[in-house]
PDB file of C-alpha atoms in Angstrom:
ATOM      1  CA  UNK A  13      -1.922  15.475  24.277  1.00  0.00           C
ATOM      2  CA  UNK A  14      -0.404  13.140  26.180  1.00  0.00           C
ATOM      3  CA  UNK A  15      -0.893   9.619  24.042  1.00  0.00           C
ATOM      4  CA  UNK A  16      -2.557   9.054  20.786  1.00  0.00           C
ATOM      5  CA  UNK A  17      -3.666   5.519  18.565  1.00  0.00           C
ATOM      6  CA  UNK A  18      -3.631   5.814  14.584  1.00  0.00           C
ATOM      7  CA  UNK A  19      -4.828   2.627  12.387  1.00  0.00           C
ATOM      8  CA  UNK A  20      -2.149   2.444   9.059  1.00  0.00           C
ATOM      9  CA  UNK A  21      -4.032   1.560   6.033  1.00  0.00           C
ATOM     10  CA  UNK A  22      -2.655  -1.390   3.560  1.00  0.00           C
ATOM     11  CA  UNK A  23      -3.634  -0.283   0.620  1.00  0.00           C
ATOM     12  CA  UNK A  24      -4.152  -2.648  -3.081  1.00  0.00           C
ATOM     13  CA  UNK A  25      -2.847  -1.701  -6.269  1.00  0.00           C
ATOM     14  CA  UNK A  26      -5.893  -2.369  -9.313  1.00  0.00           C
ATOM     15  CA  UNK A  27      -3.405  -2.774 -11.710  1.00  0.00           C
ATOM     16  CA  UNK A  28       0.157  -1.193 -12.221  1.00  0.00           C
ATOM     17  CA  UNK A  29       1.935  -0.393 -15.195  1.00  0.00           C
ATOM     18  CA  UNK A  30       5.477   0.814 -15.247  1.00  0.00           C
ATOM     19  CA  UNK A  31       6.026   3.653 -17.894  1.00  0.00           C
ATOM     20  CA  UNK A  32       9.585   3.492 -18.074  1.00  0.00           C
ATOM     21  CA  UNK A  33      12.616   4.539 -16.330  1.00  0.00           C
ATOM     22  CA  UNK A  34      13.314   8.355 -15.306  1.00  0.00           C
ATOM     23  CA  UNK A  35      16.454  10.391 -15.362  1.00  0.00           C
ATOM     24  CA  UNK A  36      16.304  10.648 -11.249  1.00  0.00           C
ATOM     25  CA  UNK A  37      16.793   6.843 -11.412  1.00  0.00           C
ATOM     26  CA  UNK A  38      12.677   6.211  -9.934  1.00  0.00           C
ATOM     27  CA  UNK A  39      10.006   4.619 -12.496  1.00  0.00           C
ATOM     28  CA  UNK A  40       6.890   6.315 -13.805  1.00  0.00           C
ATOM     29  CA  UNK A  41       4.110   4.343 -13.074  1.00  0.00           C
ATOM     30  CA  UNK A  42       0.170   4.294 -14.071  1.00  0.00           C
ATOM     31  CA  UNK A  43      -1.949   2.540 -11.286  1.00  0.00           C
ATOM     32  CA  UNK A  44      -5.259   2.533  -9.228  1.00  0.00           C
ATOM     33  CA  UNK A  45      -4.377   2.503  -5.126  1.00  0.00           C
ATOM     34  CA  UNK A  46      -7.279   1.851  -2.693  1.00  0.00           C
ATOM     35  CA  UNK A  47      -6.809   1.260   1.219  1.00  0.00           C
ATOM     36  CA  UNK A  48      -8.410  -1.543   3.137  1.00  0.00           C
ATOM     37  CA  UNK A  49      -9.396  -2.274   6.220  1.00  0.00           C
ATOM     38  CA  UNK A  50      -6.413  -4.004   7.257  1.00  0.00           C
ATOM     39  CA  UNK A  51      -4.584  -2.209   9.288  1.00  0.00           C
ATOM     40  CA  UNK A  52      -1.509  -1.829  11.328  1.00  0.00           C
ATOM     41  CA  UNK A  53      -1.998  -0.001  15.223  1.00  0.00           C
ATOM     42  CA  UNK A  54       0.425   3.037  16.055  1.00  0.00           C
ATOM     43  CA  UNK A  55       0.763   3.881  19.478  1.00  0.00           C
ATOM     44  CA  UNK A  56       2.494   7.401  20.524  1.00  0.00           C
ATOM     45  CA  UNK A  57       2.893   8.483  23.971  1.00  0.00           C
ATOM     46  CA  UNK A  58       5.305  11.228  25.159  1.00  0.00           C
ATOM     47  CA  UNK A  59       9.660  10.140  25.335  1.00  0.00           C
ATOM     48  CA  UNK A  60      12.501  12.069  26.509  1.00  0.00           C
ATOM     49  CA  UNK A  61      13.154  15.533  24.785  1.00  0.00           C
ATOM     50  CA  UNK A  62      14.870  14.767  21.290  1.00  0.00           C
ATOM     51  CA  UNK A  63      14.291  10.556  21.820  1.00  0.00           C
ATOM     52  CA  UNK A  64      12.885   8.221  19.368  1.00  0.00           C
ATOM     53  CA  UNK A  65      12.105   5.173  20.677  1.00  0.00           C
ATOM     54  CA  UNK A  66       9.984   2.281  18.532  1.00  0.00           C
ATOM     55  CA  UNK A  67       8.698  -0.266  19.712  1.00  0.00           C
ATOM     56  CA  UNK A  68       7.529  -3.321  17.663  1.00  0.00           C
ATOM     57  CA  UNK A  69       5.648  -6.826  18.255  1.00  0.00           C
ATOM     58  CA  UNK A  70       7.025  -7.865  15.042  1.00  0.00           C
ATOM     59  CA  UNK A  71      10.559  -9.187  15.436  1.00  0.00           C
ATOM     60  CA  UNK A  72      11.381  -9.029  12.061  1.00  0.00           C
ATOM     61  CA  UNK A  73      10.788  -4.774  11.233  1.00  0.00           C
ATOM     62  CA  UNK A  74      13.501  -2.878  12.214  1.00  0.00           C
ATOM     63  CA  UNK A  75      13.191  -0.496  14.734  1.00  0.00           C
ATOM     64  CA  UNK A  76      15.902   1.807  14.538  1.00  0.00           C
ATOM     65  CA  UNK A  77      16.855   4.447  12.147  1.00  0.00           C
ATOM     66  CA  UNK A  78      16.211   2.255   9.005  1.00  0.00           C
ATOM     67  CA  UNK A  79      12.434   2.430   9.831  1.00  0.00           C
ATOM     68  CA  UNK A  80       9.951   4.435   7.934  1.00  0.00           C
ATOM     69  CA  UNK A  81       8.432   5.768  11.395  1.00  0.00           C
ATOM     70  CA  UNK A  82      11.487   6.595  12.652  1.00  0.00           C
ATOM     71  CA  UNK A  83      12.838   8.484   9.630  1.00  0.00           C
ATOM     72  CA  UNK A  84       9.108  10.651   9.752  1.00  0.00           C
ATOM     73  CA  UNK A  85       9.881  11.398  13.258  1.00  0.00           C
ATOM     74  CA  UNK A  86      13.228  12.651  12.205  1.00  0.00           C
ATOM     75  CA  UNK A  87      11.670  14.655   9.275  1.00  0.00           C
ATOM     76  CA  UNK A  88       9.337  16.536  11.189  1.00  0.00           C
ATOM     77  CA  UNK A  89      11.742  17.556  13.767  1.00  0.00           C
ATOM     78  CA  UNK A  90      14.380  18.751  11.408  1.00  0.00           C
ATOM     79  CA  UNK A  91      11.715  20.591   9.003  1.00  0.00           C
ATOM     80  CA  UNK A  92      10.169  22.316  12.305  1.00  0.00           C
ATOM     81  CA  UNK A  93      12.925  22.428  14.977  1.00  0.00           C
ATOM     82  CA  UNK A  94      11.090  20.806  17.681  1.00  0.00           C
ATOM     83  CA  UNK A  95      12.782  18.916  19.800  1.00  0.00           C
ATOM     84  CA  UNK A  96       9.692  17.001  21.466  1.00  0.00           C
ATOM     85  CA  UNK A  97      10.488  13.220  22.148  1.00  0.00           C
ATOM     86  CA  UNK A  98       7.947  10.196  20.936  1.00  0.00           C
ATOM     87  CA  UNK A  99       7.514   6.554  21.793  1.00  0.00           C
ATOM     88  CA  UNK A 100       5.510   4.606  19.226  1.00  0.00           C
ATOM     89  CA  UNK A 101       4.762   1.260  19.999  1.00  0.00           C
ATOM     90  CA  UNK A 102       3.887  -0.752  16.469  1.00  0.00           C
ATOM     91  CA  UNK A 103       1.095  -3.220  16.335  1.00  0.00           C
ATOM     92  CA  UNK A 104       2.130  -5.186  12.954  1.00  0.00           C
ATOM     93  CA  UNK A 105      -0.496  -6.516  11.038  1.00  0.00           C
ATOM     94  CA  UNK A 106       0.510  -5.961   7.455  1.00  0.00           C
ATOM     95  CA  UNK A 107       2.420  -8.649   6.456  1.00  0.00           C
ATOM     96  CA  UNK A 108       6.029  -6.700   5.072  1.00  0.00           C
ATOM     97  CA  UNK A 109       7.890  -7.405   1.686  1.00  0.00           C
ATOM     98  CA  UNK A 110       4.221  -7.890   0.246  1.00  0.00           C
ATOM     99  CA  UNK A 111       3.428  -4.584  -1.985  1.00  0.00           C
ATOM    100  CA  UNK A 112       0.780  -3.232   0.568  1.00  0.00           C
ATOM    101  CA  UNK A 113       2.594  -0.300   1.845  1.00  0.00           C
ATOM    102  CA  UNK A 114       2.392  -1.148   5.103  1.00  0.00           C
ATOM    103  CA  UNK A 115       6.002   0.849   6.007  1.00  0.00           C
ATOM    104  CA  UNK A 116       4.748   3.524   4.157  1.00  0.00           C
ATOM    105  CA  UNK A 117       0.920   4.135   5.940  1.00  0.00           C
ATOM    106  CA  UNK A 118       3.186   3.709   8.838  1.00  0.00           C
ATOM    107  CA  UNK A 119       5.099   6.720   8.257  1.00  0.00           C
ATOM    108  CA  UNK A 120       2.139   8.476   7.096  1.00  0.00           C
ATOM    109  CA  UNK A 121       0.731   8.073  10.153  1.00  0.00           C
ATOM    110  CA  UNK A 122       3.430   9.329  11.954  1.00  0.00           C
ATOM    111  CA  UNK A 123       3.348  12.364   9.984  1.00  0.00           C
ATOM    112  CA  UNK A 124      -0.193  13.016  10.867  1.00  0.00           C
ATOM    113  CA  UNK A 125      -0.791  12.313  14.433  1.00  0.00           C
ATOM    114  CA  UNK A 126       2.535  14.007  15.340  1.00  0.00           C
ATOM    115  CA  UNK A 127       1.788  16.975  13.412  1.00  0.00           C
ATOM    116  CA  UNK A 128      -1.373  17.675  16.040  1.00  0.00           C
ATOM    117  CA  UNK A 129      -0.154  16.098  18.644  1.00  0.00           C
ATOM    118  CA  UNK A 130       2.754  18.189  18.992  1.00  0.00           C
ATOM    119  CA  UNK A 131       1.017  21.163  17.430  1.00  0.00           C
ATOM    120  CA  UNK A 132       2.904  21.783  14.448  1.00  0.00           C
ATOM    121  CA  UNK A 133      -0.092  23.004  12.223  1.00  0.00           C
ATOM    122  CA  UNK A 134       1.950  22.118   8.667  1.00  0.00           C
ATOM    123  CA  UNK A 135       0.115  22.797   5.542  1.00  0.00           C
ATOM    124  CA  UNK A 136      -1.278  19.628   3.352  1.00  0.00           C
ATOM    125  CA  UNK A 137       1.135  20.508   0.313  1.00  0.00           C
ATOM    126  CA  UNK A 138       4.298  20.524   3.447  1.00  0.00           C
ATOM    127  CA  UNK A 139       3.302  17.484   5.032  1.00  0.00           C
ATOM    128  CA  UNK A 140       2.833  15.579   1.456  1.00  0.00           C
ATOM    129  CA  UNK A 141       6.379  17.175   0.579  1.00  0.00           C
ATOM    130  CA  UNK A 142       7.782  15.522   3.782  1.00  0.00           C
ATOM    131  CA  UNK A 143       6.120  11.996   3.034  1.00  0.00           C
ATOM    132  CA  UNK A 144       7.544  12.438  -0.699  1.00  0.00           C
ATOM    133  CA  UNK A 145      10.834  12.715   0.389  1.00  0.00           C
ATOM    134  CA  UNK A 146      10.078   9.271   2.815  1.00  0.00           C
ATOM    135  CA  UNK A 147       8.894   7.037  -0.308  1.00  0.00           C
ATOM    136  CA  UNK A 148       6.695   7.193  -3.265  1.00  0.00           C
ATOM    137  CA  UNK A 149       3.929   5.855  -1.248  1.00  0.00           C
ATOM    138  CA  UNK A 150       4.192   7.813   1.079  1.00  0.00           C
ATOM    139  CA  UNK A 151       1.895  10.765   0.033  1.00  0.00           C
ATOM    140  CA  UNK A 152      -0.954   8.857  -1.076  1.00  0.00           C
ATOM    141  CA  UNK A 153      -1.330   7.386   2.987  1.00  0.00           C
ATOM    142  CA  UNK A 154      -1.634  10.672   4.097  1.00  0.00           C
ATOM    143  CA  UNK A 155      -5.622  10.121   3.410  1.00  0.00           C
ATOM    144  CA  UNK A 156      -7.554   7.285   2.744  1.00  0.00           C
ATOM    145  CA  UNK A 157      -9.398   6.111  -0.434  1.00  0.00           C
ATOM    146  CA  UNK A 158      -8.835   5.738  -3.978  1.00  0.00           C
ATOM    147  CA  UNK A 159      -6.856   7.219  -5.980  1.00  0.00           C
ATOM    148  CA  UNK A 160      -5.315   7.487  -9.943  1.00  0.00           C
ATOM    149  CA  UNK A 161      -1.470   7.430  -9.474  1.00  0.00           C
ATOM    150  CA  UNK A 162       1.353   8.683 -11.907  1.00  0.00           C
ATOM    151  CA  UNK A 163       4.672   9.818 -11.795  1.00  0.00           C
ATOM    152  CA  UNK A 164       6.794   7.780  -9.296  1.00  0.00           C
ATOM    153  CA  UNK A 165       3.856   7.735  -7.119  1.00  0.00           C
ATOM    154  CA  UNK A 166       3.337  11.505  -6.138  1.00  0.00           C
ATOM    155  CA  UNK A 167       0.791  12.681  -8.265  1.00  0.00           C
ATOM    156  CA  UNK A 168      -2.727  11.399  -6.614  1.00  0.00           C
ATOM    157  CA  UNK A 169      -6.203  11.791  -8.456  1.00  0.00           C
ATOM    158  CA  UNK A 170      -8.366  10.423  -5.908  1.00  0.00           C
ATOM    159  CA  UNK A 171     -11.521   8.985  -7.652  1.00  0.00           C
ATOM    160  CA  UNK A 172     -15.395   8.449  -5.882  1.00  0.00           C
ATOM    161  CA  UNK A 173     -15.831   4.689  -5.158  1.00  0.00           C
ATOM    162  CA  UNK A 174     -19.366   3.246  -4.637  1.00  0.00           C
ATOM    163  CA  UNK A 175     -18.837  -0.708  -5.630  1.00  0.00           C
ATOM    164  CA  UNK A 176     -18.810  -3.045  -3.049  1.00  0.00           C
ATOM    165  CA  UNK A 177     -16.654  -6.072  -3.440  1.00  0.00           C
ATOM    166  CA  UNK A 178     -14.600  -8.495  -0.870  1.00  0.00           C
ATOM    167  CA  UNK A 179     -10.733  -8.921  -1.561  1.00  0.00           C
ATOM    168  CA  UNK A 180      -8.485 -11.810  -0.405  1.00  0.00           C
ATOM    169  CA  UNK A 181      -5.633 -11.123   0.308  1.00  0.00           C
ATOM    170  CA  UNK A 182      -2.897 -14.393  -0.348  1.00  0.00           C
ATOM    171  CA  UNK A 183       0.657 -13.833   1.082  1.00  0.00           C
ATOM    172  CA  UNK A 184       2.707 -16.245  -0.315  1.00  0.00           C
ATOM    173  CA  UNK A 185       5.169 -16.891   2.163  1.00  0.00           C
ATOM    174  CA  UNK A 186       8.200 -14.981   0.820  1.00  0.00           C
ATOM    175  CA  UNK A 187       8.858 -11.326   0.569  1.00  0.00           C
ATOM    176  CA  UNK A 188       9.731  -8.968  -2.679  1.00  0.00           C
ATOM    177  CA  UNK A 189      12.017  -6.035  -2.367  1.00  0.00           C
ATOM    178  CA  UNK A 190      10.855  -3.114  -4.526  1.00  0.00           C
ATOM    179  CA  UNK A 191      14.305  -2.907  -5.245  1.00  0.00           C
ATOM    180  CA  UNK A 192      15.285  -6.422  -6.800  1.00  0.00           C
ATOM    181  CA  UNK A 193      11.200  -6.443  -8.807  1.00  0.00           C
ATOM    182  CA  UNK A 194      12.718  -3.170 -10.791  1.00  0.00           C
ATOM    183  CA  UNK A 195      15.567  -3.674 -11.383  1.00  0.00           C
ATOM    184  CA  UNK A 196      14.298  -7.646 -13.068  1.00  0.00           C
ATOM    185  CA  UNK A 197      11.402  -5.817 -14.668  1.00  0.00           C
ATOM    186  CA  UNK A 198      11.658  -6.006 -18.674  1.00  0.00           C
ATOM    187  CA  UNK A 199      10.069  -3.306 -19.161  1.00  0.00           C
ATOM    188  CA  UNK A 200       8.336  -3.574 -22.428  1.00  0.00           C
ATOM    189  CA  UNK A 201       7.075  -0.229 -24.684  1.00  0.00           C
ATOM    190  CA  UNK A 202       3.380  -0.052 -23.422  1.00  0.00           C
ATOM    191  CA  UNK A 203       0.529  -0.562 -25.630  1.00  0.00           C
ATOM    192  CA  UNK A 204      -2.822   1.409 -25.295  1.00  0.00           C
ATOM    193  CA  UNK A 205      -4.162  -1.533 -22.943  1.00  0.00           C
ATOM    194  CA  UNK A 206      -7.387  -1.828 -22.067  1.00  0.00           C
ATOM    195  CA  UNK A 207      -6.068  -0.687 -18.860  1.00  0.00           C
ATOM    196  CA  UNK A 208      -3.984   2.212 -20.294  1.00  0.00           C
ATOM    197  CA  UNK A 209      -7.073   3.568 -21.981  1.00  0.00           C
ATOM    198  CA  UNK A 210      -9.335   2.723 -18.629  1.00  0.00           C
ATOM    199  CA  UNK A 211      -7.292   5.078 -16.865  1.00  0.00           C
ATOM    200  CA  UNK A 212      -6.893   7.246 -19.510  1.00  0.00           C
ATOM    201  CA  UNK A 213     -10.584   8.074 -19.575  1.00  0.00           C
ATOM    202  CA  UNK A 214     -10.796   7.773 -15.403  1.00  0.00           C
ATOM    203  CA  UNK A 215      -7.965  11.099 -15.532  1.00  0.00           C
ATOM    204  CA  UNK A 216     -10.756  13.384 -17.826  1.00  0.00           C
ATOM    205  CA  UNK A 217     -13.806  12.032 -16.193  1.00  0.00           C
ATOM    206  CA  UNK A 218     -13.145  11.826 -12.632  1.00  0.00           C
ATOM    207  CA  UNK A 219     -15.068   7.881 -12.714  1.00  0.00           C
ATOM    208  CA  UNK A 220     -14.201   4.796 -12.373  1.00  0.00           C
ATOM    209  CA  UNK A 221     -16.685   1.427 -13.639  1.00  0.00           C
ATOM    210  CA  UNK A 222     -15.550  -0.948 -10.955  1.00  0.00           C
ATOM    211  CA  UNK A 223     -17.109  -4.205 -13.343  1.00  0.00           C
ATOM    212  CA  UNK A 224     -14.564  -2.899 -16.425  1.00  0.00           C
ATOM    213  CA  UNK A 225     -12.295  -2.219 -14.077  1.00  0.00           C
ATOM    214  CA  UNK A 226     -11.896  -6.084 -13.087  1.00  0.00           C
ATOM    215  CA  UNK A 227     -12.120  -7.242 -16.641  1.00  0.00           C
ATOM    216  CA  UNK A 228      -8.520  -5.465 -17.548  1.00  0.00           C
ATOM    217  CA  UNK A 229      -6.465  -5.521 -14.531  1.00  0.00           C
ATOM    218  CA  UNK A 230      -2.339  -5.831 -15.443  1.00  0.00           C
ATOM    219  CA  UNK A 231       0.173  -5.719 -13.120  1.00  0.00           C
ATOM    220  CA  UNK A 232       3.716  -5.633 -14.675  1.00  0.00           C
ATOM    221  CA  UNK A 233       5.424  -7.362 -12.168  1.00  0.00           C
ATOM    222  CA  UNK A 234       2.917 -10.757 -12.097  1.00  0.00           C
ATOM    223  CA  UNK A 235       4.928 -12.578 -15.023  1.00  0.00           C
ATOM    224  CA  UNK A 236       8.346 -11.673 -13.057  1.00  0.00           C
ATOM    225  CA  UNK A 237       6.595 -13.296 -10.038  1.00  0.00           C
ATOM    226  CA  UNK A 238       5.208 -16.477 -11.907  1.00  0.00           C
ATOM    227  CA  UNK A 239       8.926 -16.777 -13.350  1.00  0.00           C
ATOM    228  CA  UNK A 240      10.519 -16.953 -10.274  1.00  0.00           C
ATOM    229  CA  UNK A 241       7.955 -17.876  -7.410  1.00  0.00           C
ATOM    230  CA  UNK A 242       6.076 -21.758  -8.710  1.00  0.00           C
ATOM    231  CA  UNK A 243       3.622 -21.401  -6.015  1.00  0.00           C
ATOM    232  CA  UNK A 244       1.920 -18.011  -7.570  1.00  0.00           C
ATOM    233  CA  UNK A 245       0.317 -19.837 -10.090  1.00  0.00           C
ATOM    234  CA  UNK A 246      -1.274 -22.025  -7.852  1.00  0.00           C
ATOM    235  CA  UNK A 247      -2.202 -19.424  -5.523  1.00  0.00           C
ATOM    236  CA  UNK A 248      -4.149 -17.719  -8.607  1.00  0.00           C
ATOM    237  CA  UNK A 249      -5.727 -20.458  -9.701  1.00  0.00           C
ATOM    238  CA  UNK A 250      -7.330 -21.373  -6.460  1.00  0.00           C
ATOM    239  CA  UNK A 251      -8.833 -18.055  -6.133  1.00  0.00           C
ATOM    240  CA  UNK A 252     -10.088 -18.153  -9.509  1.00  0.00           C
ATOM    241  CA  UNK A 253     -11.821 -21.746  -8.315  1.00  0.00           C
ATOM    242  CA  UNK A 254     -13.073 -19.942  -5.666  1.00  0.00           C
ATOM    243  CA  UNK A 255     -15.013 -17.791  -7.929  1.00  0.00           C
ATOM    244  CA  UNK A 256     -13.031 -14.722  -7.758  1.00  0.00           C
ATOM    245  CA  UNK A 257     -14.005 -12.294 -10.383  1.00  0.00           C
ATOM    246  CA  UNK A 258     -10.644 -11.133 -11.194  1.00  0.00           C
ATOM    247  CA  UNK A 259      -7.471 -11.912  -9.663  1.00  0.00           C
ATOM    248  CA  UNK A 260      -3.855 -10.269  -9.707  1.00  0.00           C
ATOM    249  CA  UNK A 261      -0.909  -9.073  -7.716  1.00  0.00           C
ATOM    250  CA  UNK A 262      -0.541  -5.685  -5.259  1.00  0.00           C
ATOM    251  CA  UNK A 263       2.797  -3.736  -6.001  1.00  0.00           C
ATOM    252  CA  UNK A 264       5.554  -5.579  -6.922  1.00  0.00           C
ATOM    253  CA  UNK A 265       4.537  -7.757  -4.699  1.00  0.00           C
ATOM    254  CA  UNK A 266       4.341 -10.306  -2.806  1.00  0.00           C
ATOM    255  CA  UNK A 267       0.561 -10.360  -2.434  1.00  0.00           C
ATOM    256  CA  UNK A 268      -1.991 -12.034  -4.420  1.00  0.00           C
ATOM    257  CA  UNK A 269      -5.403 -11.499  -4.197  1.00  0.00           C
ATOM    258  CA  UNK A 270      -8.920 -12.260  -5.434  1.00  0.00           C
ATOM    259  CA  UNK A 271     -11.788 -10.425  -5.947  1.00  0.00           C
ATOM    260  CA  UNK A 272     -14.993 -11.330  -4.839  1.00  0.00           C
ATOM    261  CA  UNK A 273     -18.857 -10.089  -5.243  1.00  0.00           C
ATOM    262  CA  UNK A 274     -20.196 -12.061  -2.215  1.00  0.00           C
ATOM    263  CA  UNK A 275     -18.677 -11.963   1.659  1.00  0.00           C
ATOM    264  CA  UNK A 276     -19.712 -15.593   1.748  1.00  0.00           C
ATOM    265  CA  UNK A 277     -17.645 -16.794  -1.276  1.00  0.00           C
ATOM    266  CA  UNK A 278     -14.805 -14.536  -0.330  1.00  0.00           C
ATOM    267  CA  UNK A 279     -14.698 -16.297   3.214  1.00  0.00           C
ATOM    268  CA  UNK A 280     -14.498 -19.518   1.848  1.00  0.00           C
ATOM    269  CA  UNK A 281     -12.034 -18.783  -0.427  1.00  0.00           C
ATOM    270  CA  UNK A 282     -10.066 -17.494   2.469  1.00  0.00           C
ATOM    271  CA  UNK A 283     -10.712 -20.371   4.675  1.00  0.00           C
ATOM    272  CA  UNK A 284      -9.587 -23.021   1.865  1.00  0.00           C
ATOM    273  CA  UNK A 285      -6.237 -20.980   1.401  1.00  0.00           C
ATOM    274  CA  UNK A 286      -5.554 -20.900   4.894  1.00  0.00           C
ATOM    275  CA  UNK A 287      -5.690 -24.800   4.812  1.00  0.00           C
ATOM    276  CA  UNK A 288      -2.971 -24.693   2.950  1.00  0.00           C
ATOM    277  CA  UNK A 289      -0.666 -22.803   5.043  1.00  0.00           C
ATOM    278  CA  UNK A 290      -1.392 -19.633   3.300  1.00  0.00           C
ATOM    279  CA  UNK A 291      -1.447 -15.891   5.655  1.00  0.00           C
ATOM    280  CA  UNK A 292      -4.671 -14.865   4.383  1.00  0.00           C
ATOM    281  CA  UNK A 293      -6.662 -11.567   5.110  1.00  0.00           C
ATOM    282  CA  UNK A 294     -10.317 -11.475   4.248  1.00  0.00           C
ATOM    283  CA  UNK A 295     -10.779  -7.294   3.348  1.00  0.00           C
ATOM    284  CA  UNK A 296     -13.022  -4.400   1.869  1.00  0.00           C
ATOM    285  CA  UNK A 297     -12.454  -0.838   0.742  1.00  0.00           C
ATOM    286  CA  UNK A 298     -11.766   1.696   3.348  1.00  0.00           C
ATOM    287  CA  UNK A 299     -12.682   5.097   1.366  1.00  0.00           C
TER     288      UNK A 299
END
């Protein structure tokens, strides 16, 4: 194969609760992660034997060995041997710094398409231990849909999803490193939430109620944000104005969004924050 395209998945966290911290220094986590439809474009064509080149029409992503993409390239050569060479070019559409794992689908990506285009043939459970050892995220890109996730990310129940809502999605303007959101978290000794025991039940069932769903979203990390950040507040309450049925915060951030039962409502919603300056992105499910 002599060129390939892959679309990158953002994905949305439906709540997040960190568990507490682990011996291996990571977090356990409880949360809900769906992709969307917004999506960044991967390019790979064929480079000089053993070269990585990326290529990026975002100025501000890194291209060289700091890069998720990069580092899956290296990955698959050093778990395989081969010593093929790959140019991606990176069409950037997921805003980065904002909790939608846009680095990590990125890698996934990589993972995938170079794994057939260079005929490779790894199993699921190698390929998922590659992207594990990339990020937490990582694993759950290597598919799309929706998915129960524990543990520091890697263990993935993924769930049926028939509800059909609109999200907008709200950058703020400023970015939050993973990092700097954990180690600020007080982390609190959870309570059996509503959205603990939601989750609870979704783990022996296998099903999710999208409309209690909504009604008992948490996200850990939104009261750090609203301490810090003014402008979060306002952000929420305009999408509550809107109508939005629920409204919260993806990953540690830095997007907000809204939920919405109507495309129409959702658009306007996105078209008033996008008077105000706002980088907005008007989405749905991709499962």
């Amino acid at each position: 194969m002599n060129r390939a395209v892959a679309y990158a998945c953002a994905k949305v966290n439906l709540g997040l609760k960190v568990l507490g911290r682990r011996a291996d220094g990571y977090h356990d986590i409880l949360s809900i992660f769906q992709t969307v439809d917004l999506c960044d474009r991967l390019i790979f064509e064929p480079a000089a034997r053993g070269a990585t080149e990326i290529l990026c029409d975002d100025p501000g992503i890194p291209t060289g060995r700091e890069n998720l993409v990069f580092q899956a390239v290296e990955a698959l050569r050093e778990a395989t041997g081969t010593e093929n060479g790959i140019r991606v070019v990176l069409e950037k559409r997921i805003p980065a710094g904002a909790g939608l794992g846009g680095g990590s689908s990125d890698a996934a990506a990589a993972l995938r398409v170079l794994d057939g285009m260079w005929g490779l043939r790894l199993s699921g459970a190698r390929l998922k231990g590659l992207a594990g050892d990339l990020g937490s995220d990582v694993p759950f890109f290597l598919r799309r849909g929706t998915a129960v996730v524990t543990g520091r990310g890697e263990r993935l129940r993924y769930i049926p999803w028939q509800a059909d809502f609109h999200y907008v999605l709200v950058h703020p303007g400023f970015q939050v490193s993973s990092g700097w959101a954990y180690r600020n978290l007080k982390i609190a000794l959870t309570e059996a939430s509503r959205y603990v025991n939601l989750l609870g039940s979704v783990q022996e069932n296998g099903e999710v109620c999208a409309d209690v769903l909504f009604t008992c979203l948490e996200n850990d990390f939104l009261p750090l944000l609203k301490a810090t950040h003014p402008e979060v507040d306002a952000i929420l309450s305009a999408l509550e104005a809107s109508g939005a049925s629920a409204c919260s915060l993806s990953g540690s951030g830095s997007t907000l969004y809204g939920v919405f039962r109507e495309g129409k409502q959702a658009a306007e919603a996105a078209r008033g924050l996008r008077t105000r300056g706002y980088r907005v992105s008007l989405c749905r499910p991709k499962v």
